[in-house]
Amino acid sequence: MWGSVRCAVESEALFSYLSCEARVPLDHPLRPIQKIVDEALGALTGEFDKLYAKFGRPSIPPEKLLRALLLQAFYSVRSERQLMEQLGYNLLFRWFVGLSLDAEVWDVTVFTKNRERLIAGDIASKFMAAVLNQEQVKALLSDDHFSVDGTLIEAWASMKSFRPKDGSGEPPAPGRNGERDFHGEKRSNQTHASITDPNARLYRKGPGQPAKLAYLGHVLMENRHALVVDTRLTLATGTAEREAGLEMVAARPGNHRITLVADKSLPSRRRGLTTWPGLWPICGTTM
């Protein structure tokens, strides 16, 4: 008797009459974000058509791929493999991306390959521009007051790959992760380069900090609601943060005077910031 009841309960649990849409609360913060994202993706239809052929095997829809990448950023998912795992069982993720309960999750290598195609097509910057161009977003942005900051982005390159450009120097010890002794060896970006990522630069974030192979990321933020309005990725050089900041400010529409807040790592006004027309620097102010 008990076995029959237990079997009936387990069978009932196999069926669900609620969609992913019904399971997401009406006041969930992803709901208004989804509307903004959908409008921006609609404006990029022509760009997507240029990247994808009209024949051949069906690929991952670029709209769904971009939504998945947004979730990875929102929820700090550490890898695309973990992102695919989350899409397998997380109903909130499936709803936002646009996957039904029965839809199969993509293979992670296929996902990565399609992501690289979007990067090559500069879709990320076009998507951000489409978001910022929406009237409901424009109403939140300041045209006069901005902040700029930079961050260190570590390269996917080992310090063991930082070898002399002339081919000298001893190679690492045999093995998958062979050791190499750097003591007493003078290394700089002028004489050395990574053999796995030649664009990475040896860079130290500050005094007393270790030098790492890295790039620099830069963000321009408006000060009314602290929303990002522009980004840059540059080589890690001593002047990159200042140059990227001025470049992002120059790209802002209009020809009126604006204020720019920067941290103390940027140079003072006497070192060149006031030479930019219409820019009133407020340097030395921490954000």
Coordinates of N, CA, C and O in Angstrom, one line a residue, residues 37-130:
V37 N 17.3 45.3 -22.2 CA 18.1 44.4 -23.1 C 17.4 44.0 -24.4 O 18.0 44.0 -25.4
D38 N 16.2 43.6 -24.3 CA 15.4 43.2 -25.5 C 15.3 44.4 -26.5 O 15.5 44.1 -27.7
E39 N 15.1 45.6 -26.0 CA 15.1 46.7 -26.9 C 16.4 47.0 -27.6 O 16.5 47.2 -28.8
A40 N 17.5 46.8 -26.8 CA 18.8 47.0 -27.4 C 19.2 45.9 -28.4 O 19.8 46.2 -29.5
L41 N 18.8 44.7 -28.1 CA 19.1 43.6 -29.0 C 18.3 43.7 -30.3 O 18.8 43.4 -31.4
G42 N 17.1 44.3 -30.2 CA 16.3 44.5 -31.4 C 16.9 45.5 -32.3 O 16.8 45.4 -33.6
A43 N 17.6 46.5 -31.7 CA 18.3 47.5 -32.6 C 19.6 46.9 -33.3 O 20.1 47.6 -34.2
L44 N 20.0 45.8 -32.8 CA 21.3 45.2 -33.4 C 21.0 44.1 -34.4 O 21.9 43.4 -34.7
T45 N 19.7 43.9 -34.8 CA 19.4 42.8 -35.7 C 20.3 42.8 -36.9 O 20.8 41.8 -37.4
G46 N 20.4 44.0 -37.5 CA 21.2 44.1 -38.7 C 22.7 43.7 -38.5 O 23.3 43.2 -39.4
E47 N 23.2 44.1 -37.3 CA 24.6 43.7 -37.1 C 24.7 42.2 -36.9 O 25.8 41.6 -37.3
F48 N 23.8 41.6 -36.3 CA 23.8 40.1 -36.2 C 23.8 39.4 -37.5 O 24.4 38.4 -37.8
D49 N 23.0 39.9 -38.4 CA 22.8 39.3 -39.8 C 24.1 39.4 -40.5 O 24.4 38.5 -41.3
K50 N 25.0 40.4 -40.2 CA 26.3 40.4 -40.9 C 27.3 39.4 -40.4 O 28.2 39.0 -41.2
L51 N 27.1 38.9 -39.2 CA 28.0 37.9 -38.6 C 27.7 36.5 -38.9 O 28.5 35.6 -38.8
Y52 N 26.4 36.2 -39.2 CA 25.9 34.9 -39.3 C 25.4 34.6 -40.7 O 24.7 35.4 -41.3
A53 N 25.8 33.4 -41.2 CA 25.4 33.0 -42.6 C 24.0 32.5 -42.5 O 23.5 32.1 -41.5
K54 N 23.3 32.6 -43.7 CA 21.9 32.2 -43.7 C 21.8 30.7 -44.0 O 20.6 30.2 -44.2
F55 N 22.9 30.0 -44.2 CA 22.8 28.5 -44.5 C 23.8 27.9 -43.6 O 24.6 28.5 -42.9
G56 N 23.8 26.5 -43.5 CA 24.7 25.8 -42.7 C 24.0 25.4 -41.4 O 22.8 25.5 -41.2
R57 N 24.8 24.8 -40.5 CA 24.3 24.4 -39.2 C 23.8 25.5 -38.3 O 24.5 26.6 -38.3
P58 N 22.7 25.4 -37.7 CA 22.2 26.5 -36.8 C 23.2 26.7 -35.6 O 23.7 25.8 -35.1
S59 N 23.4 28.0 -35.4 CA 24.3 28.4 -34.3 C 23.5 28.9 -33.1 O 22.3 28.9 -33.1
I60 N 24.3 29.3 -32.1 CA 23.6 29.8 -30.9 C 23.1 31.2 -31.2 O 23.8 32.1 -31.7
P61 N 21.8 31.5 -31.0 CA 21.2 32.8 -31.3 C 22.0 33.9 -30.6 O 22.2 33.8 -29.3
P62 N 22.5 34.9 -31.2 CA 23.4 35.9 -30.6 C 22.6 36.6 -29.5 O 23.2 37.0 -28.5
E63 N 21.3 36.8 -29.6 CA 20.5 37.4 -28.5 C 20.6 36.6 -27.2 O 20.8 37.2 -26.1
K64 N 20.5 35.3 -27.3 CA 20.5 34.5 -26.1 C 21.9 34.4 -25.6 O 22.1 34.4 -24.4
L65 N 22.9 34.4 -26.5 CA 24.3 34.4 -26.0 C 24.6 35.7 -25.2 O 25.3 35.6 -24.1
L66 N 24.2 36.8 -25.7 CA 24.5 38.1 -25.0 C 23.8 38.1 -23.6 O 24.3 38.6 -22.6
R67 N 22.5 37.6 -23.6 CA 21.8 37.6 -22.3 C 22.5 36.7 -21.3 O 22.6 37.0 -20.1
A68 N 23.1 35.6 -21.8 CA 23.8 34.7 -20.9 C 25.1 35.3 -20.4 O 25.4 35.2 -19.2
L69 N 25.8 36.1 -21.2 CA 27.0 36.8 -20.8 C 26.6 37.9 -19.8 O 27.4 38.1 -18.8
L70 N 25.5 38.5 -19.9 CA 25.1 39.5 -18.9 C 24.8 38.8 -17.6 O 25.2 39.4 -16.5
L71 N 24.2 37.7 -17.6 CA 24.0 36.9 -16.3 C 25.3 36.6 -15.7 O 25.5 36.6 -14.4
Q72 N 26.3 36.2 -16.5 CA 27.6 35.8 -16.0 C 28.2 37.0 -15.2 O 28.9 36.9 -14.2
A73 N 28.0 38.2 -15.8 CA 28.6 39.4 -15.1 C 27.8 39.8 -13.9 O 28.3 40.1 -12.9
F74 N 26.4 39.7 -14.0 CA 25.6 40.1 -12.9 C 25.8 39.3 -11.6 O 25.8 39.7 -10.5
Y75 N 25.9 38.0 -11.9 CA 26.0 37.0 -10.7 C 27.4 36.5 -10.5 O 27.6 35.5 -9.8
S76 N 28.4 37.1 -11.1 CA 29.8 36.7 -10.9 C 30.1 35.2 -11.1 O 30.7 34.6 -10.3
V77 N 29.5 34.7 -12.2 CA 29.8 33.3 -12.5 C 31.3 33.2 -13.0 O 31.7 33.8 -13.9
R78 N 32.0 32.3 -12.4 CA 33.5 32.3 -12.6 C 33.9 31.8 -13.9 O 35.0 32.2 -14.4
S79 N 33.2 31.0 -14.6 CA 33.6 30.5 -15.9 C 32.4 30.2 -16.8 O 31.3 30.1 -16.3
E80 N 32.6 30.1 -18.1 CA 31.5 29.8 -19.0 C 31.1 28.3 -18.8 O 29.9 28.0 -19.0
R81 N 31.9 27.5 -18.3 CA 31.5 26.1 -18.0 C 30.5 26.1 -16.9 O 29.5 25.4 -16.9
Q82 N 30.8 26.9 -15.8 CA 29.8 27.0 -14.7 C 28.6 27.7 -15.2 O 27.5 27.4 -14.7
L83 N 28.7 28.6 -16.1 CA 27.5 29.3 -16.6 C 26.6 28.3 -17.3 O 25.4 28.4 -17.2
M84 N 27.2 27.4 -18.1 CA 26.3 26.4 -18.8 C 25.7 25.5 -17.8 O 24.6 25.0 -18.0
E85 N 26.4 25.2 -16.7 CA 25.8 24.4 -15.6 C 24.7 25.0 -15.0 O 23.6 24.4 -14.7
Q86 N 24.8 26.3 -14.7 CA 23.7 27.1 -14.1 C 22.5 27.1 -15.1 O 21.3 27.0 -14.6
L87 N 22.7 27.3 -16.3 CA 21.6 27.3 -17.3 C 20.9 26.0 -17.3 O 19.7 25.9 -17.7
G88 N 21.5 24.9 -16.9 CA 20.9 23.6 -16.9 C 19.8 23.5 -15.8 O 18.8 22.8 -16.1
Y89 N 20.0 24.1 -14.7 CA 19.0 23.9 -13.6 C 18.5 25.2 -13.0 O 17.5 25.1 -12.2
N90 N 19.0 26.4 -13.3 CA 18.6 27.6 -12.7 C 17.4 28.2 -13.6 O 17.6 28.6 -14.7
L91 N 16.2 28.2 -13.0 CA 15.0 28.6 -13.8 C 15.1 30.1 -14.1 O 14.6 30.6 -15.1
L92 N 15.7 30.9 -13.2 CA 15.8 32.3 -13.4 C 16.7 32.6 -14.6 O 16.4 33.4 -15.4
F93 N 17.8 31.9 -14.6 CA 18.7 32.1 -15.8 C 18.0 31.7 -17.1 O 18.2 32.3 -18.1
R94 N 17.3 30.5 -17.1 CA 16.6 30.1 -18.3 C 15.6 31.1 -18.7 O 15.5 31.4 -19.9
W95 N 14.9 31.7 -17.8 CA 13.9 32.7 -18.2 C 14.5 33.9 -18.8 O 14.0 34.4 -19.8
F96 N 15.6 34.4 -18.2 CA 16.2 35.6 -18.7 C 16.8 35.4 -20.1 O 16.7 36.3 -21.0
V97 N 17.5 34.3 -20.3 CA 18.1 34.0 -21.6 C 17.1 33.7 -22.7 O 17.3 34.0 -23.8
G98 N 16.0 33.1 -22.3 CA 14.9 32.7 -23.2 C 14.9 31.3 -23.6 O 14.5 30.9 -24.7
L99 N 15.3 30.4 -22.7 CA 15.3 29.0 -22.9 C 14.1 28.4 -22.2 O 13.8 28.7 -21.0
S100 N 13.4 27.5 -22.9 CA 12.3 26.8 -22.3 C 12.9 25.7 -21.3 O 14.1 25.4 -21.3
L101 N 12.0 25.1 -20.5 CA 12.4 24.1 -19.6 C 13.0 22.9 -20.3 O 13.8 22.2 -19.7
D102 N 12.5 22.6 -21.5 CA 13.0 21.4 -22.2 C 14.2 21.7 -23.1 O 14.7 20.8 -23.7
A103 N 14.5 23.0 -23.3 CA 15.6 23.3 -24.2 C 16.9 22.8 -23.8 O 17.3 22.8 -22.6
E104 N 17.7 22.3 -24.7 CA 19.0 21.7 -24.3 C 20.1 22.9 -24.2 O 20.1 23.8 -25.0
V105 N 20.9 22.8 -23.2 CA 21.9 23.8 -23.0 C 23.1 23.6 -23.9 O 23.4 22.4 -24.3
W106 N 23.7 24.6 -24.4 CA 24.8 24.6 -25.4 C 26.0 24.0 -24.8 O 26.3 24.1 -23.6
D107 N 26.8 23.4 -25.7 CA 28.2 22.9 -25.3 C 29.1 24.1 -25.0 O 29.0 25.1 -25.7
V108 N 29.9 24.0 -24.0 CA 30.7 25.2 -23.6 C 31.7 25.6 -24.7 O 31.9 26.8 -24.8
T109 N 32.2 24.7 -25.4 CA 33.2 25.1 -26.5 C 32.5 25.8 -27.6 O 33.0 26.7 -28.2
V110 N 31.2 25.4 -27.9 CA 30.4 26.1 -28.9 C 30.1 27.5 -28.5 O 30.1 28.4 -29.2
F111 N 29.7 27.6 -27.2 CA 29.4 28.9 -26.6 C 30.6 29.8 -26.7 O 30.5 31.0 -27.1
T112 N 31.8 29.3 -26.4 CA 33.0 30.1 -26.4 C 33.3 30.6 -27.8 O 33.7 31.8 -28.0
K113 N 33.2 29.7 -28.8 CA 33.5 30.0 -30.1 C 32.6 31.1 -30.7 O 33.0 32.1 -31.4
N114 N 31.3 31.0 -30.3 CA 30.3 32.0 -30.8 C 30.6 33.4 -30.0 O 30.3 34.4 -30.6
R115 N 31.0 33.3 -28.8 CA 31.3 34.5 -28.1 C 32.5 35.3 -28.8 O 32.4 36.5 -28.9
E116 N 33.5 34.5 -29.2 CA 34.6 35.2 -29.8 C 34.2 35.8 -31.2 O 34.7 36.8 -31.6
R117 N 33.2 35.2 -31.8 CA 32.7 35.8 -33.1 C 32.0 37.2 -32.8 O 32.2 38.1 -33.5
L118 N 31.3 37.3 -31.7 CA 30.7 38.6 -31.3 C 31.7 39.6 -31.0 O 31.6 40.8 -31.3
I119 N 32.8 39.2 -30.3 CA 33.8 40.1 -29.9 C 34.5 40.6 -31.1 O 34.8 41.8 -31.2
A120 N 34.8 39.7 -32.1 CA 35.4 40.2 -33.4 C 34.6 41.1 -34.1 O 35.1 42.0 -34.8
G121 N 33.3 41.0 -34.0 CA 32.3 42.0 -34.7 C 32.1 43.2 -33.9 O 31.2 44.0 -34.3
D122 N 32.8 43.4 -32.7 CA 32.6 44.6 -31.9 C 31.2 44.8 -31.4 O 30.7 45.9 -31.3
I123 N 30.5 43.7 -31.2 CA 29.1 43.7 -30.8 C 29.0 44.3 -29.4 O 28.0 45.0 -29.1
A124 N 29.9 44.1 -28.5 CA 29.8 44.5 -27.1 C 29.7 46.0 -27.0 O 28.8 46.6 -26.3
S125 N 30.5 46.8 -27.8 CA 30.4 48.2 -27.7 C 29.1 48.7 -28.4 O 28.5 49.7 -27.9
K126 N 28.7 48.0 -29.4 CA 27.5 48.4 -30.1 C 26.3 48.1 -29.2 O 25.3 48.9 -29.2
F127 N 26.3 47.1 -28.5 CA 25.2 46.8 -27.5 C 25.1 47.8 -26.4 O 24.0 48.3 -26.1
M128 N 26.3 48.2 -25.9 CA 26.3 49.3 -24.9 C 25.8 50.6 -25.4 O 25.0 51.3 -24.7
A129 N 26.1 50.9 -26.7 CA 25.6 52.2 -27.3 C 24.1 52.1 -27.5 O 23.4 53.1 -27.3
A130 N 23.6 50.9 -27.8 CA 22.2 50.8 -28.0 C 21.4 50.9 -26.7 O 20.3 51.5 -26.7

